[in-house]
Coordinates of C-alpha atoms in Angstrom, one line a residue:
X1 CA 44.0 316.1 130.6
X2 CA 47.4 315.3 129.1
X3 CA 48.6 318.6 130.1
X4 CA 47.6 318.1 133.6
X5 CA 49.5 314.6 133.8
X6 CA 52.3 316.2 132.6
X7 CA 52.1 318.5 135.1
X8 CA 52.0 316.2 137.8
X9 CA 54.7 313.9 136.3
X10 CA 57.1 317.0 135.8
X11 CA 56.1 318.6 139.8
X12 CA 56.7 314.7 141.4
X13 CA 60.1 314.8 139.8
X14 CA 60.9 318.0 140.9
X15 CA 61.1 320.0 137.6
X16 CA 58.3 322.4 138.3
X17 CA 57.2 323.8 141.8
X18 CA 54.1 322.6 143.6
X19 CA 51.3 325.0 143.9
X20 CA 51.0 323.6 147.6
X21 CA 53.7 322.2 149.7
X22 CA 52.3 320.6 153.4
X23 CA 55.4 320.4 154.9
X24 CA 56.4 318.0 157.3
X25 CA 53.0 316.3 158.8
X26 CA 52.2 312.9 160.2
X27 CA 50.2 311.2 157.7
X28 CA 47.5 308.4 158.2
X29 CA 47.8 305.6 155.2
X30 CA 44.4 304.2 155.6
X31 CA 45.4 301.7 153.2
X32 CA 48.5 300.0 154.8
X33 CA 47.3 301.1 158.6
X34 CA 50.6 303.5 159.2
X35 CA 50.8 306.0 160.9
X36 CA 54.0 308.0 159.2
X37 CA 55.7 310.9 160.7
X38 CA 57.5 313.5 158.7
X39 CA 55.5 313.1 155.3
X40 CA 55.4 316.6 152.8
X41 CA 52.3 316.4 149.9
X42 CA 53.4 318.2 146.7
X43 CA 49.9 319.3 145.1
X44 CA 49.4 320.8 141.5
X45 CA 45.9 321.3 139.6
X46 CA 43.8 319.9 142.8
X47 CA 45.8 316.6 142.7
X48 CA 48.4 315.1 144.7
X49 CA 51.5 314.9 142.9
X50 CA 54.1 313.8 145.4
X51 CA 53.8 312.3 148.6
X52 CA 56.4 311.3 150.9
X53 CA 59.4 311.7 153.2
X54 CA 61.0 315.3 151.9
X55 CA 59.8 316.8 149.0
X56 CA 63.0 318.3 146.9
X57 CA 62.5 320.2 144.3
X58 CA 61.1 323.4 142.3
X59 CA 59.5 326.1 145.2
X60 CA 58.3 329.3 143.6
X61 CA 57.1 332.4 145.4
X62 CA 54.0 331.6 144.3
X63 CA 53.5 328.2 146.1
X64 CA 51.8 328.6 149.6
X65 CA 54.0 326.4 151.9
X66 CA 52.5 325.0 155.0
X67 CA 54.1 323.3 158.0
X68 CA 52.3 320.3 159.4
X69 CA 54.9 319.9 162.0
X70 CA 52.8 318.1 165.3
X71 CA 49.7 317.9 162.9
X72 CA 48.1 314.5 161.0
X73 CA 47.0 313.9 157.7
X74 CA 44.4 311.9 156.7
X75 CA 41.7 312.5 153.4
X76 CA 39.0 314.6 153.3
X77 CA 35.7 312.8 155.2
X78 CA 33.0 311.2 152.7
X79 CA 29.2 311.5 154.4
X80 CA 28.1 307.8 152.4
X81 CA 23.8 308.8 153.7
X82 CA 23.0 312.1 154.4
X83 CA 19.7 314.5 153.2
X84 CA 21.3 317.8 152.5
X85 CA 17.5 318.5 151.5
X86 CA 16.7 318.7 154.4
X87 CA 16.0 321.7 156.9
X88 CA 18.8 323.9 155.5
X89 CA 20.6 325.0 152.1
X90 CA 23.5 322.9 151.0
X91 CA 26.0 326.5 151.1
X92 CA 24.9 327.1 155.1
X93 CA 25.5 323.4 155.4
X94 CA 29.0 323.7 154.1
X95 CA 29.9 326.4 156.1
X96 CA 29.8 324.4 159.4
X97 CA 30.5 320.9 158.2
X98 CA 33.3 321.8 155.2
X99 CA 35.8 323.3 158.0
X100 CA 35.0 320.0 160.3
X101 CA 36.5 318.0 157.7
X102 CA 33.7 316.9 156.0
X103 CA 34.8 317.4 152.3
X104 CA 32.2 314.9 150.4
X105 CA 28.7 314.1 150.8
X106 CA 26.5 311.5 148.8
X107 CA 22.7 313.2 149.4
X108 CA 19.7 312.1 148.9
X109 CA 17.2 314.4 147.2
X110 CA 14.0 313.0 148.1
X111 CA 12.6 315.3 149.7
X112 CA 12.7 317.9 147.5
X113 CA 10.9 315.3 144.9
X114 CA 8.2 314.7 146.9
X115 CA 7.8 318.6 147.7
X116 CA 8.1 319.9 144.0
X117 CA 9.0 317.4 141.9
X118 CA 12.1 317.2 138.9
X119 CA 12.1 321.0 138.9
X120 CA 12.5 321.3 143.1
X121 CA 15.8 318.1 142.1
X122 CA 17.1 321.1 139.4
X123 CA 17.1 324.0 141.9
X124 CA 18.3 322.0 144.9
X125 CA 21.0 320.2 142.4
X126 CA 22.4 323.8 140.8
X127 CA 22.7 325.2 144.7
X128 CA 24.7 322.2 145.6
X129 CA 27.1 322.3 142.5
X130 CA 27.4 325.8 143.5
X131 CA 28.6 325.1 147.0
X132 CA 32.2 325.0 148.1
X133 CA 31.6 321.2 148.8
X134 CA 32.0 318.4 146.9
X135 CA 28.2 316.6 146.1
X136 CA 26.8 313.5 144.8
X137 CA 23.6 312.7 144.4
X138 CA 21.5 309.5 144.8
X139 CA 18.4 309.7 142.4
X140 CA 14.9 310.1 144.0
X141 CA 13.4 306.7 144.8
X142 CA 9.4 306.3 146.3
X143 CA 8.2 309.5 145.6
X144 CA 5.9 309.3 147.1
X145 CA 6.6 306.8 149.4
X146 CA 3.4 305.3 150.0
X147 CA 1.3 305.6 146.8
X148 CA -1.7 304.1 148.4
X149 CA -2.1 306.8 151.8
X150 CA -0.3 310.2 150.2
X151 CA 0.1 312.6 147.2
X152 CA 3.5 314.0 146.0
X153 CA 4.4 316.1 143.0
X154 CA 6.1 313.2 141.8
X155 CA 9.3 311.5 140.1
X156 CA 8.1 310.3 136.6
X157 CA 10.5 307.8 134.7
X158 CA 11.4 310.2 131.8
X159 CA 13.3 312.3 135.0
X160 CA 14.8 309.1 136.6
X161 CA 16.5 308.2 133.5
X162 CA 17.7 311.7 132.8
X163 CA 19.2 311.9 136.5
X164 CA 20.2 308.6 136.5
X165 CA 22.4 309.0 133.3
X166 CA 24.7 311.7 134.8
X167 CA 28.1 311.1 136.4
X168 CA 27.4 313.0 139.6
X169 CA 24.1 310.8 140.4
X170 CA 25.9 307.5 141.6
X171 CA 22.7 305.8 142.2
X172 CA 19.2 305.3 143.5
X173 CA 18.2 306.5 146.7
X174 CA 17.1 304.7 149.8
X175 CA 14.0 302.6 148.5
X176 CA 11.7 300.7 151.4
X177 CA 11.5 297.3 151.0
X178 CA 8.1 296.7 150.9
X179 CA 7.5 298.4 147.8
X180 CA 9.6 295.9 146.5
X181 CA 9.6 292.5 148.3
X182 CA 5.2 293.1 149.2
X183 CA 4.1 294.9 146.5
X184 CA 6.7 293.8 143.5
X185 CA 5.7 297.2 142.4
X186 CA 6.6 297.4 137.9
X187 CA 8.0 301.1 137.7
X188 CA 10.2 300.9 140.6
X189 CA 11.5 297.1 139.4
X190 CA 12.0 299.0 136.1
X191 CA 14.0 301.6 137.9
X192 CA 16.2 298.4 139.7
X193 CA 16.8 297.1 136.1
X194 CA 17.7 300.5 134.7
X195 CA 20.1 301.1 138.0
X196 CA 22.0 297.7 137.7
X197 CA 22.3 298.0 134.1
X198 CA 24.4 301.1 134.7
X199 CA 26.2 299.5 137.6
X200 CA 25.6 302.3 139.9
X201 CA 23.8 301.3 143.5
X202 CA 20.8 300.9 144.6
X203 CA 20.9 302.4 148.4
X204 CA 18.7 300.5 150.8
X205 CA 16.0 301.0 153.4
X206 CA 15.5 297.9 155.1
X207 CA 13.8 299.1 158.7
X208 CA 11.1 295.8 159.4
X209 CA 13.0 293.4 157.2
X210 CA 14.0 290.3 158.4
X211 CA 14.7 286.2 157.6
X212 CA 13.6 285.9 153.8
X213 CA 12.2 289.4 153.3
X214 CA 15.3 291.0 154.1
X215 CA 17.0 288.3 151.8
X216 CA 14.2 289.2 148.7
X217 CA 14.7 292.7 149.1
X218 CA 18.9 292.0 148.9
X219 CA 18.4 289.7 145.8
X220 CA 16.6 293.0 144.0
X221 CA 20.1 294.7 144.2
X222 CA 20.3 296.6 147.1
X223 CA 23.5 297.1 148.1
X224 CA 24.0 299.2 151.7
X225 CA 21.6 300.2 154.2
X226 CA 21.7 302.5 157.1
X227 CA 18.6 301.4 159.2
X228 CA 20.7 299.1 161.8
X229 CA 19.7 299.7 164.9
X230 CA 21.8 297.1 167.2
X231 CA 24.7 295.0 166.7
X232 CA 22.5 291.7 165.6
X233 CA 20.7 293.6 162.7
X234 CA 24.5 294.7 161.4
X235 CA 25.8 291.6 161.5
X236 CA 22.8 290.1 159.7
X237 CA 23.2 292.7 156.5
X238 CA 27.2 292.1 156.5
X239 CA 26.8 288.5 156.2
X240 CA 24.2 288.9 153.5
X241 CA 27.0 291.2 151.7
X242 CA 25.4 294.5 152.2
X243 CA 27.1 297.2 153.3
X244 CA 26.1 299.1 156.3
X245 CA 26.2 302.8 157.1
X246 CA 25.9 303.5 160.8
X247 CA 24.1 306.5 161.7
X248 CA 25.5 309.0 164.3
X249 CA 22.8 312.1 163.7
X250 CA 20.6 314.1 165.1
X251 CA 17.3 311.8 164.8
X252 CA 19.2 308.5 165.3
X253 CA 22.5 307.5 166.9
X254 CA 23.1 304.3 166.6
X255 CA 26.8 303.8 167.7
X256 CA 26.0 302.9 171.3
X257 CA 24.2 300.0 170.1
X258 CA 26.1 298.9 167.0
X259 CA 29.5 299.5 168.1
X260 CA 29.8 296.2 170.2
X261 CA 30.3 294.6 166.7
X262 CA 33.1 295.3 166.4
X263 CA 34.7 292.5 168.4
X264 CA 33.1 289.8 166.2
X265 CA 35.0 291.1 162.9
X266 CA 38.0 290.9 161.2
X267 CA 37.0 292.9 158.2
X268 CA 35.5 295.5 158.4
X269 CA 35.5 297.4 154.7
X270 CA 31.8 297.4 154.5
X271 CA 31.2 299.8 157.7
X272 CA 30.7 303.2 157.1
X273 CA 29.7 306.2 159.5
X274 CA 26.8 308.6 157.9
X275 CA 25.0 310.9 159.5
X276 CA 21.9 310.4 157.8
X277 CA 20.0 313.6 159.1
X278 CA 21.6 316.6 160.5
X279 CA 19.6 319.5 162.5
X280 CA 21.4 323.0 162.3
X281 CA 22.4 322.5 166.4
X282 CA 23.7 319.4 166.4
X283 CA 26.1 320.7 163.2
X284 CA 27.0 323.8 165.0
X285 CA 27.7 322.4 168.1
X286 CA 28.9 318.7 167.8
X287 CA 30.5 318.8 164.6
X288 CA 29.5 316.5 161.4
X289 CA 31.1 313.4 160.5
X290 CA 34.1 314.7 162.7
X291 CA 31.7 313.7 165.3
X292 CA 30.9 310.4 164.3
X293 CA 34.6 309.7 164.0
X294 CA 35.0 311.1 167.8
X295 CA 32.7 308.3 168.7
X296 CA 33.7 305.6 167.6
X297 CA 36.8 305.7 168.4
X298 CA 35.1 306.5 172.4
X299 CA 33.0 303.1 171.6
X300 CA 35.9 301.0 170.8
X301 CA 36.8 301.6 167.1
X302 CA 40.5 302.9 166.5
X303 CA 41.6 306.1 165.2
X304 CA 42.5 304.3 161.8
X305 CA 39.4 301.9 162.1
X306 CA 36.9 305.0 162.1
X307 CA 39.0 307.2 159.5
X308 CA 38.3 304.6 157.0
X309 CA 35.0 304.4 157.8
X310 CA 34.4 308.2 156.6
X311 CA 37.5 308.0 154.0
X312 CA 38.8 304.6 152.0
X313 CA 35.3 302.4 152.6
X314 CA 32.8 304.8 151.2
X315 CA 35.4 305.8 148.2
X316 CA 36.0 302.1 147.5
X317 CA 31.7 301.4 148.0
X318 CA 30.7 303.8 145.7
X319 CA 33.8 303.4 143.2
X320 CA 35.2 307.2 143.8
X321 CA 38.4 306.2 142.7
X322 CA 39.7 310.0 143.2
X323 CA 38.9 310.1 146.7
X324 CA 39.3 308.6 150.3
X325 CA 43.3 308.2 150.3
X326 CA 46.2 310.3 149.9
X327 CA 48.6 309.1 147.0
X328 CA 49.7 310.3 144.1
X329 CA 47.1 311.5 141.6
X330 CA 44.2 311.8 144.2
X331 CA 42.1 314.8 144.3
X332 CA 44.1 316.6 147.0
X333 CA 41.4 317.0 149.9
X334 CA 43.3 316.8 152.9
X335 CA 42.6 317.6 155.9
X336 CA 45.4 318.5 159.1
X337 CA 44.1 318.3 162.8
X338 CA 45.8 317.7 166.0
X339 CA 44.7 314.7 168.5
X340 CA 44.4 311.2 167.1
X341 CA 40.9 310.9 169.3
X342 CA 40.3 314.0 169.7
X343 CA 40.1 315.3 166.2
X344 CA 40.3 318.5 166.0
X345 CA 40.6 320.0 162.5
X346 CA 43.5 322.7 162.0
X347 CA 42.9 323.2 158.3
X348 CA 41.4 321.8 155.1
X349 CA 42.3 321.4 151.1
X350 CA 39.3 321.2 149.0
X351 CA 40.9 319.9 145.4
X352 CA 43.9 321.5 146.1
X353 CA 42.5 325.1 147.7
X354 CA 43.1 325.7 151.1
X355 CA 39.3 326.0 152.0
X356 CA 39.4 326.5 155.9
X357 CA 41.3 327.1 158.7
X358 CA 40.9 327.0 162.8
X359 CA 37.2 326.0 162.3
X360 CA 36.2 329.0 159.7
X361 CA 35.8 328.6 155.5
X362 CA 38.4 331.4 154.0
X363 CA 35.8 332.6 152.0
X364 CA 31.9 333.1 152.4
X365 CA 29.8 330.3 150.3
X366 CA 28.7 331.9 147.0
X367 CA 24.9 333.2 147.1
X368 CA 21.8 331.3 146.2
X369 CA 18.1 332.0 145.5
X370 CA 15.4 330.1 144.6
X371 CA 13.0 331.1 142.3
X372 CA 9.7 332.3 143.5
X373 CA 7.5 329.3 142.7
X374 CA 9.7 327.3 144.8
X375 CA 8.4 328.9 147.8
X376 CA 4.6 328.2 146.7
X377 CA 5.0 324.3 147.4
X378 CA 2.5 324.6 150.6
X379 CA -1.2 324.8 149.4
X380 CA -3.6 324.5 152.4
X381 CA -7.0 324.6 153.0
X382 CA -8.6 326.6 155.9
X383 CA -8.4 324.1 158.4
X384 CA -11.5 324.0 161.0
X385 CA -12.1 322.2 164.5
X386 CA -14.4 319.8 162.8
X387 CA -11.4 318.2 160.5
X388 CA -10.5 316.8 163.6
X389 CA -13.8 315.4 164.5
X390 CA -13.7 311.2 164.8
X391 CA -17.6 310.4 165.1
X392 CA -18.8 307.7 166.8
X393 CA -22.3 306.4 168.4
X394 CA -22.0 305.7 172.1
X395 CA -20.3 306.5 175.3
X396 CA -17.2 305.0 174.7
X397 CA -14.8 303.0 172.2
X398 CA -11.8 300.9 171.4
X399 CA -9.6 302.5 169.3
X400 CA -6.2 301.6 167.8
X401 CA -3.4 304.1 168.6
X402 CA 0.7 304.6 168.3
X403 CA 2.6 304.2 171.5
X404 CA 5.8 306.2 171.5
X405 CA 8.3 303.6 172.2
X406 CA 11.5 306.3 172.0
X407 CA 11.8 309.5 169.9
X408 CA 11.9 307.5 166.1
X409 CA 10.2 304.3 167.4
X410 CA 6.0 303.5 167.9
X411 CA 4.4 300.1 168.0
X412 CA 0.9 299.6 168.0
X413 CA -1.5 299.6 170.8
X414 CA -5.5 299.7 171.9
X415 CA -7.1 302.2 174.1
X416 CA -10.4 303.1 175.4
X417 CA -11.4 306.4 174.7
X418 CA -14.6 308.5 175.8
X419 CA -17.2 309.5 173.3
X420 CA -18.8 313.0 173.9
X421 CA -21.3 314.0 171.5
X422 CA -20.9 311.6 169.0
X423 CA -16.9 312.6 168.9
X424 CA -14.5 310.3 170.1
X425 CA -11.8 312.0 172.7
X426 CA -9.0 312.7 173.4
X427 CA -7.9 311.6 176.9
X428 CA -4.7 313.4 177.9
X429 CA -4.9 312.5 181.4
X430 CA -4.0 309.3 179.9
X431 CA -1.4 310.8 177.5
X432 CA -3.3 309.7 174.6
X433 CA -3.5 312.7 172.3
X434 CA -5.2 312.6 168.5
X435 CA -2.5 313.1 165.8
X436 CA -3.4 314.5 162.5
X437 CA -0.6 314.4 158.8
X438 CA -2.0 317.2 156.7
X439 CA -0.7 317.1 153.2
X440 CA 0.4 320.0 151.6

């Protein structure tokens, strides 16, 4: 380490030649709001070591020079709520959202949990470290989520505090309030205590919580949530001090109604952009957190207002003190693009390494397999018409059933349904159809 601030100390003064030199680009300061033309970024060992008008000083033939004449500047984009366990691995994932700009990404690994338990959070963490992508990781929460209707492999405490423990894991994951507020379930206000001790954050799920539930479940610790859905339900977790993460994804898209917020603050360091859940489309196609940025800024944010959002506010939130600015002795992930709205990324530094350019990574992700028994997660029983029998005696009935409000969204509602044979109906003349959750 005292080499490498040497280094730096040595290449800012001019006495040793940058390994990168960005010549000549208009850099975003997302911590003064400027906008500064003519700005050259001396890197050396992934970290900025000079930043400012005309860099003079030591060039070798070995340092890759690269003019960011009619380009900006602004750091690497930070995905605060995302679940890179989702329907993809995390190296296909970078491939597409790495040369959009997104640099960073806090993940939950839930999923996984629930699927295969600490052994499934192993595989799926040594594939992300391996990924040309910077990763953090939220510890598994609820796993399951609801003890009381479902069956999971499981998260047992001696693998929380293990996970918990290491630098990379910067907190718990999103953790629904009731378990907390309803049920004041023991292990999981263990898993609070252990959390705060460590002052690391304890990520929010707060979808159904309102008035003094919402306020119990904020007094446990939670700090963020990303389950605002309108302008009312942000405003109510900002003035409660919680951070909140606004999802632009492919499930849920919540800028349209949040957005309008923004007239009614001054400050707005606890907003953040995530994108929560990503389908391989909607990546390849619309872009990442690039794509959050673009709109915002179409639903009334500014450039620099949305920037920070994906940059400076989840750094600062989750105490990344490397990232989400560009000055001297930040991890040099940088990216260049053209059109202050339009965004469109021209190149990007990963700790110093020129990782992509013109939408394309320089270099294919390095391979990953997972081990056999990974794939053996699904363990089924023949399933036959009859599971899907609902008896009942009599010609008809009143039965309780989900009406789809929107694509995320149901609300409860009765029917009358036929009764044929001492099996209650379906009656999809009516729309209403039987739904059945199969556990694995």
């Amino acid at each position: 380490m005292e080499e490498e601030i040497q280094r730096l100390i040595a290449t800012a003064l001019g006495e040793v030649p940058p390994e990168v030199l960005i010549r000549g680009g208009t850099l975003l300061n997302v911590l003064t709001e400027e906008v500064i033309p003519g700005v050259d970024v001396a890197i050396s060992g992934g970290r900025i070591a000079y930043i400012g008008h005309r860099f003079e000083g030591e060039i070798s033939r070995d340092t890759l020079v690269m003019d960011a004449r009619g380009l900006f500047m602004a750091p690497g984009f930070i995905d605060p709520h995302c679940h890179l366990d989702f329907v993809f691995q995390v190296r296909e994932y970078s491939r597409f959202a790495l040369p959009k700009g997104t640099t960073t990404v806090v993940t939950e690994a839930a999923m996984v949990a629930n699927a295969g338990g600490p052994r499934a959070v192993r595989w799926f963490l040594k594939e992300a470290m391996g990924a040309p992508l910077r990763v953090f990781l939220l510890c598994p929460s609820v796993i399951p989520p609801f003890p009381q209707f479902e069956q999971s492999a499981g998260f047992p405490r001696e693998a929380f505090e293990e996970l918990i423990a290491e630098d990379f894991c910067l907190g718990l994951g999103e953790t629904y309030w009731p378990r907390m507020v309803m049920d004041r379930d023991s292990d999981m206000l263990g898993r609070f205590a252990e959390v705060m001790k460590r002052g690391k954050r304890l990520e929010g799920h707060t979808a159904g919580a309102r008035g003094r539930r919402l306020q119990a479940y904020i007094s446990s610790g939670i700090s963020s949530c990303h389950e605002a859905t309108s302008q009312q339900e942000a405003l109510e977790l900002l003035r409660l001090g919680c951070a909140v993460m606004i999802r632009q994804g492919y499930i849920r898209q919540e800028l349209p109604e949040v957005a309008p917020l923004r007239g009614k603050l001054r400050d707005l360091r606890n907003l953040m952009l995530c994108t929560d859940l990503l389908d391989p489309e909607t990546l390849m196609e619309r872009g990442a957190l690039d794509w959050a940025v673009r709109e915002a800024i179409a639903r009334g944010f500014s450039p620099m207002e949305a920037i920070k959002m994906v940059t400076l506010n989840p750094a600062t939130y989750f105490g990344l003190k490397d990232l989400g600015l560009l000055a001297p002795g930040r991890r040099a992930d940088i990216l260049l693009f053209e059109g202050l709205r339009e965004l469109r990324i021209k190149a990007v530094f990963l700790d110093g390494q020129l990782v992509a350019e013109d939408g394309k990574l320089l270099s294919d992700p390095p391979p990953f397999s997972y081990p056999p028994e990974a794939m053996d997660s699904f363990r089924l029983r023949p399933l036959e018409p009859s599971h899907f029998r609902v008896p009942h005696q009599g010609k008809k009935v009143r039965v309780r059933a989900l009406e789809v409000k929107n694509d995320t969204i149901t609300a409860e509602s009765w029917v009358e349904l036929p009764v044929r044979s001492g099996n209650v109906c379906a009656n999809p003349e009516r729309d209403v159809l039987k739904a059945a959750q199969i556990l694995r």
